[in-house]
JSON list of C-alpha atoms in Angstrom, two decimals:
[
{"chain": "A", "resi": 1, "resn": "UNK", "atom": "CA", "xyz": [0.00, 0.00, 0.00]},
{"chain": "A", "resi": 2, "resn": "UNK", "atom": "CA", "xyz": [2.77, 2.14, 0.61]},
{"chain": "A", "resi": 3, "resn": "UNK", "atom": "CA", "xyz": [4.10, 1.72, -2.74]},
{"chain": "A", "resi": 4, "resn": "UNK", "atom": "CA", "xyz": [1.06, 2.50, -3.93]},
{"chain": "A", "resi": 5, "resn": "UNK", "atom": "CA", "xyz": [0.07, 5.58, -2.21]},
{"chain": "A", "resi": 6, "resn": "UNK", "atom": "CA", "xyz": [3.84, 6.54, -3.33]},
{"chain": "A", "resi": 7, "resn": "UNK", "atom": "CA", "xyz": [2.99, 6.04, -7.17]},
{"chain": "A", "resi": 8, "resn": "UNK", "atom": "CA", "xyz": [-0.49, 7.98, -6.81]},
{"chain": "A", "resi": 9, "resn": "UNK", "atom": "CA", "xyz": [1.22, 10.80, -5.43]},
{"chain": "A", "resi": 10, "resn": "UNK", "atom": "CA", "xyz": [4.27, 10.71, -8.44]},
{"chain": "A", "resi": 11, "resn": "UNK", "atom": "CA", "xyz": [1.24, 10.90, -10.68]},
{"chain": "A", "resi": 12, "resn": "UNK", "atom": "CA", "xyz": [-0.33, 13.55, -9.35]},
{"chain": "A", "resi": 13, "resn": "UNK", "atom": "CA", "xyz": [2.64, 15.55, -8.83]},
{"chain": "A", "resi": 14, "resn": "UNK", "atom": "CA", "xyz": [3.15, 14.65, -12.70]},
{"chain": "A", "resi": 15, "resn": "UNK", "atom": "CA", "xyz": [-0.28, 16.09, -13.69]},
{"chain": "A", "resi": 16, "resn": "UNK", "atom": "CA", "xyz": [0.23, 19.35, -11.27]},
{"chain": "A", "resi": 17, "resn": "UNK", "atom": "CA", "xyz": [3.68, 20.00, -13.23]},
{"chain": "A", "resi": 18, "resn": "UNK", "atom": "CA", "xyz": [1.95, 19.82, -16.31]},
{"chain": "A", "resi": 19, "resn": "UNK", "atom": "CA", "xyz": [-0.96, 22.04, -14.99]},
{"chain": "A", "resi": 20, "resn": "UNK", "atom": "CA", "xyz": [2.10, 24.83, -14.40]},
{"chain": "A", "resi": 21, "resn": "UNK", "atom": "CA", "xyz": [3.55, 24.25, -17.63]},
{"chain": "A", "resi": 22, "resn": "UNK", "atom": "CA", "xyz": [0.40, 24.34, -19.22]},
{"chain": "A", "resi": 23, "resn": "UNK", "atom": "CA", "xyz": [-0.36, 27.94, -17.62]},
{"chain": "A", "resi": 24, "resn": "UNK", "atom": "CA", "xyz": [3.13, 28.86, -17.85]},
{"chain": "A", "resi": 25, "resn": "UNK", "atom": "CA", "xyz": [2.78, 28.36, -21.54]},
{"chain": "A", "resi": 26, "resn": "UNK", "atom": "CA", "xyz": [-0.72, 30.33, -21.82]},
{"chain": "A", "resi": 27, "resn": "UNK", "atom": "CA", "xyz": [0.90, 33.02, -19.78]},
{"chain": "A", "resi": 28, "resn": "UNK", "atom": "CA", "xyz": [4.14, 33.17, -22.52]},
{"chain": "A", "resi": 29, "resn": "UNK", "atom": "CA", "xyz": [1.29, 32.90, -25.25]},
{"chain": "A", "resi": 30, "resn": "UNK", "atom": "CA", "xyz": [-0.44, 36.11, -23.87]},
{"chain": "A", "resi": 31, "resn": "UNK", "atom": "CA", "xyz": [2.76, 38.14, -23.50]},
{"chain": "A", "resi": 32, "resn": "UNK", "atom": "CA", "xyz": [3.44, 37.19, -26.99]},
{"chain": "A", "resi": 33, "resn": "UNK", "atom": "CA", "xyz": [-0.15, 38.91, -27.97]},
{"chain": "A", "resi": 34, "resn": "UNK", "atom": "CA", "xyz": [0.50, 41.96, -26.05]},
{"chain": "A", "resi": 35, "resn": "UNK", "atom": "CA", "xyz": [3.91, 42.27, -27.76]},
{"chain": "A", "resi": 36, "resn": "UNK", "atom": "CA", "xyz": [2.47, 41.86, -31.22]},
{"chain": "A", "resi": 37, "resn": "UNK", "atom": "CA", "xyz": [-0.12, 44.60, -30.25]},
{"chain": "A", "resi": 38, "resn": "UNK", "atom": "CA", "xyz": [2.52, 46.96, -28.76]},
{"chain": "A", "resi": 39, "resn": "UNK", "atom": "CA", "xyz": [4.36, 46.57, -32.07]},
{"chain": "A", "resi": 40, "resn": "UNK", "atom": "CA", "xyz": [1.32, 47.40, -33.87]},
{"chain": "A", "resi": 41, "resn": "UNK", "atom": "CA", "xyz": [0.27, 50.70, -32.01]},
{"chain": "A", "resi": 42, "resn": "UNK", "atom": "CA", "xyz": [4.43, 51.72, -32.34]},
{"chain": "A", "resi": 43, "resn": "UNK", "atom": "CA", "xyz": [3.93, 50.88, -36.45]},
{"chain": "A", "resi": 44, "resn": "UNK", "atom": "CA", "xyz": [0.42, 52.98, -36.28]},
{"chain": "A", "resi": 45, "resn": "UNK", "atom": "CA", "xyz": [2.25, 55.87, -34.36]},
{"chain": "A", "resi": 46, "resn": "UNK", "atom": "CA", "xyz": [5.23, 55.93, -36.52]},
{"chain": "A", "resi": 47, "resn": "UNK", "atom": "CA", "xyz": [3.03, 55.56, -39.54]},
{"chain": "A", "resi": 48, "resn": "UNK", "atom": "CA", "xyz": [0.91, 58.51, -38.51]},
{"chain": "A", "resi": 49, "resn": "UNK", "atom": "CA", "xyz": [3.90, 60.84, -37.62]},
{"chain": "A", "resi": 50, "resn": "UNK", "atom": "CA", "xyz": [5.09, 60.10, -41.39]},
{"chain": "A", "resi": 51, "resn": "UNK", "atom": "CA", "xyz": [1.89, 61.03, -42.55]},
{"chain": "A", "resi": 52, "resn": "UNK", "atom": "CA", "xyz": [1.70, 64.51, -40.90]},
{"chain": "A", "resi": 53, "resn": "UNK", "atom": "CA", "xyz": [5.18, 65.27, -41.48]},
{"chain": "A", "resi": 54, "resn": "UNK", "atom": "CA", "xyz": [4.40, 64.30, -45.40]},
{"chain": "A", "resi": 55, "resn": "UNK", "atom": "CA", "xyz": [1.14, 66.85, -44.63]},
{"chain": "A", "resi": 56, "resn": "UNK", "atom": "CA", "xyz": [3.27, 69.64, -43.50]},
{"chain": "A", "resi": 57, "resn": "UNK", "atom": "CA", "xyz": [5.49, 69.53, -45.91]},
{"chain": "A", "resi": 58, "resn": "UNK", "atom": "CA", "xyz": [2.85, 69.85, -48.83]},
{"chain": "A", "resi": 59, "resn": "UNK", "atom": "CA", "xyz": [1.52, 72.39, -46.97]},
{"chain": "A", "resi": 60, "resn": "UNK", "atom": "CA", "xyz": [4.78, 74.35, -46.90]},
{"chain": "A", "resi": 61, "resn": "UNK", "atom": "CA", "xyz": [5.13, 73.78, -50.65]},
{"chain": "A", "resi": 62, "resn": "UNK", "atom": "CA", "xyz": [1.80, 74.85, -51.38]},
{"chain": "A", "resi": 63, "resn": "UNK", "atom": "CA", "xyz": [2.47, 78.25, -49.55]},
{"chain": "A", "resi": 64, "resn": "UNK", "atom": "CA", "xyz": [5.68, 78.44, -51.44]},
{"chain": "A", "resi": 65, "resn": "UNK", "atom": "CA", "xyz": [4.24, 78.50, -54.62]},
{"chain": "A", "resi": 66, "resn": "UNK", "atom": "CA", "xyz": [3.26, 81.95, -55.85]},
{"chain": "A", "resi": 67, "resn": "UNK", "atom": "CA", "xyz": [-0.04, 82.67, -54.75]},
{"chain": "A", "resi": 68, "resn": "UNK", "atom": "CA", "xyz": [-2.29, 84.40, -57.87]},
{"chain": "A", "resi": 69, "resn": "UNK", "atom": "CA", "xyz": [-4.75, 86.83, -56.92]},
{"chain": "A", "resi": 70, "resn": "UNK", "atom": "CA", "xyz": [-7.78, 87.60, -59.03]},
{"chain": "A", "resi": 71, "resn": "UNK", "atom": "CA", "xyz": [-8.54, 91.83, -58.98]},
{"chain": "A", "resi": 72, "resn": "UNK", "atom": "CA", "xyz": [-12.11, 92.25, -59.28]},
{"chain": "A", "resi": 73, "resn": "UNK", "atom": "CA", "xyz": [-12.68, 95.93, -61.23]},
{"chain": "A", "resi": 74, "resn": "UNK", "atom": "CA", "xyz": [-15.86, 97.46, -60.78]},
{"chain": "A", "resi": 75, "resn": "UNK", "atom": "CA", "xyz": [-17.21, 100.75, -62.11]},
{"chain": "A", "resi": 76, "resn": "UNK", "atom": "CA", "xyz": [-19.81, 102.43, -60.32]},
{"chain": "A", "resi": 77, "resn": "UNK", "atom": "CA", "xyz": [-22.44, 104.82, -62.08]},
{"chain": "A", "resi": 78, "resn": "UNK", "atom": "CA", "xyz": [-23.97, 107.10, -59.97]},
{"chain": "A", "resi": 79, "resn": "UNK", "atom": "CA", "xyz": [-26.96, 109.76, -61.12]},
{"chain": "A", "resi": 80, "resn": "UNK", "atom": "CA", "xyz": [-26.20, 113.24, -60.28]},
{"chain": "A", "resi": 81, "resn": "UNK", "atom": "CA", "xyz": [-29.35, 114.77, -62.38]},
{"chain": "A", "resi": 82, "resn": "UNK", "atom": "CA", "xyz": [-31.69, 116.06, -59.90]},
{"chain": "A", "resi": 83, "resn": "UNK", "atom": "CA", "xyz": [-34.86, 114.50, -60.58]},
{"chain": "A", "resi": 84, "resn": "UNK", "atom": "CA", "xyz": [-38.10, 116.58, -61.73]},
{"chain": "A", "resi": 85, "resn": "UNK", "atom": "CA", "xyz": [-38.21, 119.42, -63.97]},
{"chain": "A", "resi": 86, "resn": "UNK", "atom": "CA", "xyz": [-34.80, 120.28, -64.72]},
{"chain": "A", "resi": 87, "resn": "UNK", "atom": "CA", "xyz": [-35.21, 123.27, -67.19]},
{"chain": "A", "resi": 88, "resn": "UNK", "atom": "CA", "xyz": [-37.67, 125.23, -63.87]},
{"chain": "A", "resi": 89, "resn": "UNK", "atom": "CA", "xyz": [-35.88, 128.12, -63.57]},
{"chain": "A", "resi": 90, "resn": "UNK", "atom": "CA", "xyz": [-38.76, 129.24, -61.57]},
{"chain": "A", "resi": 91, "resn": "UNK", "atom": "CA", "xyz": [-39.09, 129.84, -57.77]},
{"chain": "A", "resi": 92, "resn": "UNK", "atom": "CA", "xyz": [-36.67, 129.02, -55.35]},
{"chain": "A", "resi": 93, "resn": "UNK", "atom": "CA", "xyz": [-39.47, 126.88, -53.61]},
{"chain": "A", "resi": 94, "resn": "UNK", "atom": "CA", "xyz": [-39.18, 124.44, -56.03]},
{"chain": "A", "resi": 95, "resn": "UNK", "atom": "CA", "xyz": [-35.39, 124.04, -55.14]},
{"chain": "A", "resi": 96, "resn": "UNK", "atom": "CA", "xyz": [-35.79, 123.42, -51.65]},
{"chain": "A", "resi": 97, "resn": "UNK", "atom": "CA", "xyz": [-38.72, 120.90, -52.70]},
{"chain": "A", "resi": 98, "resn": "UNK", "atom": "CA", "xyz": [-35.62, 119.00, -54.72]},
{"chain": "A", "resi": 99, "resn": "UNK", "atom": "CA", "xyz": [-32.92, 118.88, -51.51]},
{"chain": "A", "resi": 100, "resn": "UNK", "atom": "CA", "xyz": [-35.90, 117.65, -49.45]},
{"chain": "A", "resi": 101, "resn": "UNK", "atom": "CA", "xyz": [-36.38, 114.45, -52.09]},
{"chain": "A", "resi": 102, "resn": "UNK", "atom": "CA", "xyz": [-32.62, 113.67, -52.06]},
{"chain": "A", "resi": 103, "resn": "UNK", "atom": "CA", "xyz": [-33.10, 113.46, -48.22]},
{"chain": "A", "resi": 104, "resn": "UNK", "atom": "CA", "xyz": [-35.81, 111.95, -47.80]},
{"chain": "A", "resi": 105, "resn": "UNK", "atom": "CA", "xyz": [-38.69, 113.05, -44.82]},
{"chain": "A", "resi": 106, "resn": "UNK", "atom": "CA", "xyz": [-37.60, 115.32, -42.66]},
{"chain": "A", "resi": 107, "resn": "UNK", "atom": "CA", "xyz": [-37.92, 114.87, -38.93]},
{"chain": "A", "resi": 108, "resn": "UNK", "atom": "CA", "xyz": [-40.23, 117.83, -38.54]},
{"chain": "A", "resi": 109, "resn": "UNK", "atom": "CA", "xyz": [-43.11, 115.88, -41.19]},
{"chain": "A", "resi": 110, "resn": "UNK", "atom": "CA", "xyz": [-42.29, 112.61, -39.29]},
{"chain": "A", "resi": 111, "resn": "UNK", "atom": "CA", "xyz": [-42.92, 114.27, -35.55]},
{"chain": "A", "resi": 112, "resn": "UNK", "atom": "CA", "xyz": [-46.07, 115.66, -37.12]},
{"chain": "A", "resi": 113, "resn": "UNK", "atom": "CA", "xyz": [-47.33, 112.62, -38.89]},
{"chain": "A", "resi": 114, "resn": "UNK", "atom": "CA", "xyz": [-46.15, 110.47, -35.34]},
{"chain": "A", "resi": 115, "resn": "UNK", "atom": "CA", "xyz": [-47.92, 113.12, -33.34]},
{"chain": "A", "resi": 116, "resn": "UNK", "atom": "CA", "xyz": [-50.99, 113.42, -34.86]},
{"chain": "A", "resi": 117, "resn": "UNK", "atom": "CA", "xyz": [-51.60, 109.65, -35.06]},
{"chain": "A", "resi": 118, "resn": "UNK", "atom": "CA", "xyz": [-51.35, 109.51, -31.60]},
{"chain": "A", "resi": 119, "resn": "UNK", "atom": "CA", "xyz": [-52.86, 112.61, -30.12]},
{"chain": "A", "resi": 120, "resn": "UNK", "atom": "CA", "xyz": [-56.10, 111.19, -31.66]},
{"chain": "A", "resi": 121, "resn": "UNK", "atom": "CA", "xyz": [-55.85, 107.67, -30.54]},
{"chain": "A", "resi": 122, "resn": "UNK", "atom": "CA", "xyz": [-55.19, 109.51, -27.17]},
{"chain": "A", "resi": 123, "resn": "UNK", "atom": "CA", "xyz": [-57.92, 112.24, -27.45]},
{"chain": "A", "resi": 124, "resn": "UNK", "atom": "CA", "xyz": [-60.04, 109.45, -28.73]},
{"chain": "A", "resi": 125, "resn": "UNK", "atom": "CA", "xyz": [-59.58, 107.51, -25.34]},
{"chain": "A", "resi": 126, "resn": "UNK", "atom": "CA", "xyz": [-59.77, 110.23, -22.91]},
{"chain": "A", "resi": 127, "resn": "UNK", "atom": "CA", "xyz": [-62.95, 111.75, -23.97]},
{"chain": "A", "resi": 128, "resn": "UNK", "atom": "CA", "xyz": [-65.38, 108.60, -23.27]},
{"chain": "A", "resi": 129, "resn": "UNK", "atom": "CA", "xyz": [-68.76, 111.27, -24.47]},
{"chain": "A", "resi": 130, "resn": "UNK", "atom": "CA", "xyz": [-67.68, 112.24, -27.36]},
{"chain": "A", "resi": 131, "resn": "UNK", "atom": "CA", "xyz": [-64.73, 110.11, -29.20]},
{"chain": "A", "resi": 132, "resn": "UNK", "atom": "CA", "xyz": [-64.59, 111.76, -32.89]},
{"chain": "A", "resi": 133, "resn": "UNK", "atom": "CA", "xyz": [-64.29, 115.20, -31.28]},
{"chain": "A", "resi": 134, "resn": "UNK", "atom": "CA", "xyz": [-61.30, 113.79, -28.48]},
{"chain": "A", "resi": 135, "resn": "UNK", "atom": "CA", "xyz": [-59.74, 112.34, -31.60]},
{"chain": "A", "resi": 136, "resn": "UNK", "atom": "CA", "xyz": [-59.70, 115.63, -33.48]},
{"chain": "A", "resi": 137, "resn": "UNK", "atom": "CA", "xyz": [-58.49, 117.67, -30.67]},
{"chain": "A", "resi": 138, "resn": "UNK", "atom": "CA", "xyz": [-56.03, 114.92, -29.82]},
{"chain": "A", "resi": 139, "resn": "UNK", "atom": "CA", "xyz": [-55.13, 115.02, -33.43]},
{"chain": "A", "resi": 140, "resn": "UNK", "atom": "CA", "xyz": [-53.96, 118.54, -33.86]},
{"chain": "A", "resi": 141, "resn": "UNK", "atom": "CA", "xyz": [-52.31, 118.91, -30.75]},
{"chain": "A", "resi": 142, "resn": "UNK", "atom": "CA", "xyz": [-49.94, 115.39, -30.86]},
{"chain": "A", "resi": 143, "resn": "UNK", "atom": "CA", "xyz": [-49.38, 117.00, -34.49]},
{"chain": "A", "resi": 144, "resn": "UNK", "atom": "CA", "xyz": [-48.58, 120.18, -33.51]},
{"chain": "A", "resi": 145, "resn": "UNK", "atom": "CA", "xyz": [-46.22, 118.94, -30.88]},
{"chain": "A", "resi": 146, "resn": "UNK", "atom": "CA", "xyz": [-44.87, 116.63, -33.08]},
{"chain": "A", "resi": 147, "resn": "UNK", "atom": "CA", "xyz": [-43.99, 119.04, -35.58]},
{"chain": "A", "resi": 148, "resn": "UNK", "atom": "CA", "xyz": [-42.05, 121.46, -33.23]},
{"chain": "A", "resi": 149, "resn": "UNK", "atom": "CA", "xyz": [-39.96, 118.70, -31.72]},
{"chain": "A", "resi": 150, "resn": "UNK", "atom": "CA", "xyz": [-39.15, 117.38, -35.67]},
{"chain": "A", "resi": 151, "resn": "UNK", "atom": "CA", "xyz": [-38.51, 121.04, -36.72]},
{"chain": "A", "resi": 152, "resn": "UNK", "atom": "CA", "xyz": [-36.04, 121.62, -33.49]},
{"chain": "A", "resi": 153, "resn": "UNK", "atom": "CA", "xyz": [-33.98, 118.22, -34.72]},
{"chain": "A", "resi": 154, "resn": "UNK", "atom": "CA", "xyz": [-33.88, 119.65, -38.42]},
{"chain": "A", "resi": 155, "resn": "UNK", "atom": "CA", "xyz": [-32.25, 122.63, -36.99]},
{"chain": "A", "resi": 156, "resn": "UNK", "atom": "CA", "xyz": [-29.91, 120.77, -34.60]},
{"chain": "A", "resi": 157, "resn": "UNK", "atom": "CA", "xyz": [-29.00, 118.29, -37.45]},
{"chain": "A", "resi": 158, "resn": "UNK", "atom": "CA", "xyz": [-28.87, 121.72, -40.13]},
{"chain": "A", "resi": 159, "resn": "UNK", "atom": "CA", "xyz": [-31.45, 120.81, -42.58]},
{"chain": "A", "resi": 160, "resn": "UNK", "atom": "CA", "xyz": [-33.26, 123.75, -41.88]},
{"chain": "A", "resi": 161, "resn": "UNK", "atom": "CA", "xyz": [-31.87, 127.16, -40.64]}
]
Protein backbone atom coordinates (compact mmCIF):
# COMPACT_ATOMS: atom_id res chain seq x y z
CA UNK A 1 0.00 0.00 0.00
CA UNK A 2 2.77 2.14 0.61
CA UNK A 3 4.10 1.72 -2.74
CA UNK A 4 1.06 2.50 -3.93
CA UNK A 5 0.07 5.58 -2.21
CA UNK A 6 3.84 6.54 -3.33
CA UNK A 7 2.99 6.04 -7.17
CA UNK A 8 -0.49 7.98 -6.81
CA UNK A 9 1.22 10.80 -5.43
CA UNK A 10 4.27 10.71 -8.44
CA UNK A 11 1.24 10.90 -10.68
CA UNK A 12 -0.33 13.55 -9.35
CA UNK A 13 2.64 15.55 -8.83
CA UNK A 14 3.15 14.65 -12.70
CA UNK A 15 -0.28 16.09 -13.69
CA UNK A 16 0.23 19.35 -11.27
CA UNK A 17 3.68 20.00 -13.23
CA UNK A 18 1.95 19.82 -16.31
CA UNK A 19 -0.96 22.04 -14.99
CA UNK A 20 2.10 24.83 -14.40
CA UNK A 21 3.55 24.25 -17.63
CA UNK A 22 0.40 24.34 -19.22
CA UNK A 23 -0.36 27.94 -17.62
CA UNK A 24 3.13 28.86 -17.85
CA UNK A 25 2.78 28.36 -21.54
CA UNK A 26 -0.72 30.33 -21.82
CA UNK A 27 0.90 33.02 -19.78
CA UNK A 28 4.14 33.17 -22.52
CA UNK A 29 1.29 32.90 -25.25
CA UNK A 30 -0.44 36.11 -23.87
CA UNK A 31 2.76 38.14 -23.50
CA UNK A 32 3.44 37.19 -26.99
CA UNK A 33 -0.15 38.91 -27.97
CA UNK A 34 0.50 41.96 -26.05
CA UNK A 35 3.91 42.27 -27.76
CA UNK A 36 2.47 41.86 -31.22
CA UNK A 37 -0.12 44.60 -30.25
CA UNK A 38 2.52 46.96 -28.76
CA UNK A 39 4.36 46.57 -32.07
CA UNK A 40 1.32 47.40 -33.87
CA UNK A 41 0.27 50.70 -32.01
CA UNK A 42 4.43 51.72 -32.34
CA UNK A 43 3.93 50.88 -36.45
CA UNK A 44 0.42 52.98 -36.28
CA UNK A 45 2.25 55.87 -34.36
CA UNK A 46 5.23 55.93 -36.52
CA UNK A 47 3.03 55.56 -39.54
CA UNK A 48 0.91 58.51 -38.51
CA UNK A 49 3.90 60.84 -37.62
CA UNK A 50 5.09 60.10 -41.39
CA UNK A 51 1.89 61.03 -42.55
CA UNK A 52 1.70 64.51 -40.90
CA UNK A 53 5.18 65.27 -41.48
CA UNK A 54 4.40 64.30 -45.40
CA UNK A 55 1.14 66.85 -44.63
CA UNK A 56 3.27 69.64 -43.50
CA UNK A 57 5.49 69.53 -45.91
CA UNK A 58 2.85 69.85 -48.83
CA UNK A 59 1.52 72.39 -46.97
CA UNK A 60 4.78 74.35 -46.90
CA UNK A 61 5.13 73.78 -50.65
CA UNK A 62 1.80 74.85 -51.38
CA UNK A 63 2.47 78.25 -49.55
CA UNK A 64 5.68 78.44 -51.44
CA UNK A 65 4.24 78.50 -54.62
CA UNK A 66 3.26 81.95 -55.85
CA UNK A 67 -0.04 82.67 -54.75
CA UNK A 68 -2.29 84.40 -57.87
CA UNK A 69 -4.75 86.83 -56.92
CA UNK A 70 -7.78 87.60 -59.03
CA UNK A 71 -8.54 91.83 -58.98
CA UNK A 72 -12.11 92.25 -59.28
CA UNK A 73 -12.68 95.93 -61.23
CA UNK A 74 -15.86 97.46 -60.78
CA UNK A 75 -17.21 100.75 -62.11
CA UNK A 76 -19.81 102.43 -60.32
CA UNK A 77 -22.44 104.82 -62.08
CA UNK A 78 -23.97 107.10 -59.97
CA UNK A 79 -26.96 109.76 -61.12
CA UNK A 80 -26.20 113.24 -60.28
CA UNK A 81 -29.35 114.77 -62.38
CA UNK A 82 -31.69 116.06 -59.90
CA UNK A 83 -34.86 114.50 -60.58
CA UNK A 84 -38.10 116.58 -61.73
CA UNK A 85 -38.21 119.42 -63.97
CA UNK A 86 -34.80 120.28 -64.72
CA UNK A 87 -35.21 123.27 -67.19
CA UNK A 88 -37.67 125.23 -63.87
CA UNK A 89 -35.88 128.12 -63.57
CA UNK A 90 -38.76 129.24 -61.57
CA UNK A 91 -39.09 129.84 -57.77
CA UNK A 92 -36.67 129.02 -55.35
CA UNK A 93 -39.47 126.88 -53.61
CA UNK A 94 -39.18 124.44 -56.03
CA UNK A 95 -35.39 124.04 -55.14
CA UNK A 96 -35.79 123.42 -51.65
CA UNK A 97 -38.72 120.90 -52.70
CA UNK A 98 -35.62 119.00 -54.72
CA UNK A 99 -32.92 118.88 -51.51
CA UNK A 100 -35.90 117.65 -49.45
CA UNK A 101 -36.38 114.45 -52.09
CA UNK A 102 -32.62 113.67 -52.06
CA UNK A 103 -33.10 113.46 -48.22
CA UNK A 104 -35.81 111.95 -47.80
CA UNK A 105 -38.69 113.05 -44.82
CA UNK A 106 -37.60 115.32 -42.66
CA UNK A 107 -37.92 114.87 -38.93
CA UNK A 108 -40.23 117.83 -38.54
CA UNK A 109 -43.11 115.88 -41.19
CA UNK A 110 -42.29 112.61 -39.29
CA UNK A 111 -42.92 114.27 -35.55
CA UNK A 112 -46.07 115.66 -37.12
CA UNK A 113 -47.33 112.62 -38.89
CA UNK A 114 -46.15 110.47 -35.34
CA UNK A 115 -47.92 113.12 -33.34
CA UNK A 116 -50.99 113.42 -34.86
CA UNK A 117 -51.60 109.65 -35.06
CA UNK A 118 -51.35 109.51 -31.60
CA UNK A 119 -52.86 112.61 -30.12
CA UNK A 120 -56.10 111.19 -31.66
CA UNK A 121 -55.85 107.67 -30.54
CA UNK A 122 -55.19 109.51 -27.17
CA UNK A 123 -57.92 112.24 -27.45
CA UNK A 124 -60.04 109.45 -28.73
CA UNK A 125 -59.58 107.51 -25.34
CA UNK A 126 -59.77 110.23 -22.91
CA UNK A 127 -62.95 111.75 -23.97
CA UNK A 128 -65.38 108.60 -23.27
CA UNK A 129 -68.76 111.27 -24.47
CA UNK A 130 -67.68 112.24 -27.36
CA UNK A 131 -64.73 110.11 -29.20
CA UNK A 132 -64.59 111.76 -32.89
CA UNK A 133 -64.29 115.20 -31.28
CA UNK A 134 -61.30 113.79 -28.48
CA UNK A 135 -59.74 112.34 -31.60
CA UNK A 136 -59.70 115.63 -33.48
CA UNK A 137 -58.49 117.67 -30.67
CA UNK A 138 -56.03 114.92 -29.82
CA UNK A 139 -55.13 115.02 -33.43
CA UNK A 140 -53.96 118.54 -33.86
CA UNK A 141 -52.31 118.91 -30.75
CA UNK A 142 -49.94 115.39 -30.86
CA UNK A 143 -49.38 117.00 -34.49
CA UNK A 144 -48.58 120.18 -33.51
CA UNK A 145 -46.22 118.94 -30.88
CA UNK A 146 -44.87 116.63 -33.08
CA UNK A 147 -43.99 119.04 -35.58
CA UNK A 148 -42.05 121.46 -33.23
CA UNK A 149 -39.96 118.70 -31.72
CA UNK A 150 -39.15 117.38 -35.67
CA UNK A 151 -38.51 121.04 -36.72
CA UNK A 152 -36.04 121.62 -33.49
CA UNK A 153 -33.98 118.22 -34.72
CA UNK A 154 -33.88 119.65 -38.42
CA UNK A 155 -32.25 122.63 -36.99
CA UNK A 156 -29.91 120.77 -34.60
CA UNK A 157 -29.00 118.29 -37.45
CA UNK A 158 -28.87 121.72 -40.13
CA UNK A 159 -31.45 120.81 -42.58
CA UNK A 160 -33.26 123.75 -41.88
CA UNK A 161 -31.87 127.16 -40.64
Amino acid sequence: MLTACNKNDQVAEKSLEQQKMEFQQRQIEIEKQRLAIEKEKIAYETQRKADSIETVAKARQASAAPVRTNVVRETVYVNNTPSGNSGNTGNASSGTTQAQQKQGMSKAAKGAIIGTVGGAAAGAIINKRNRGAGAVVGGIVGGATGYTIGRAQDRKDGRVQ
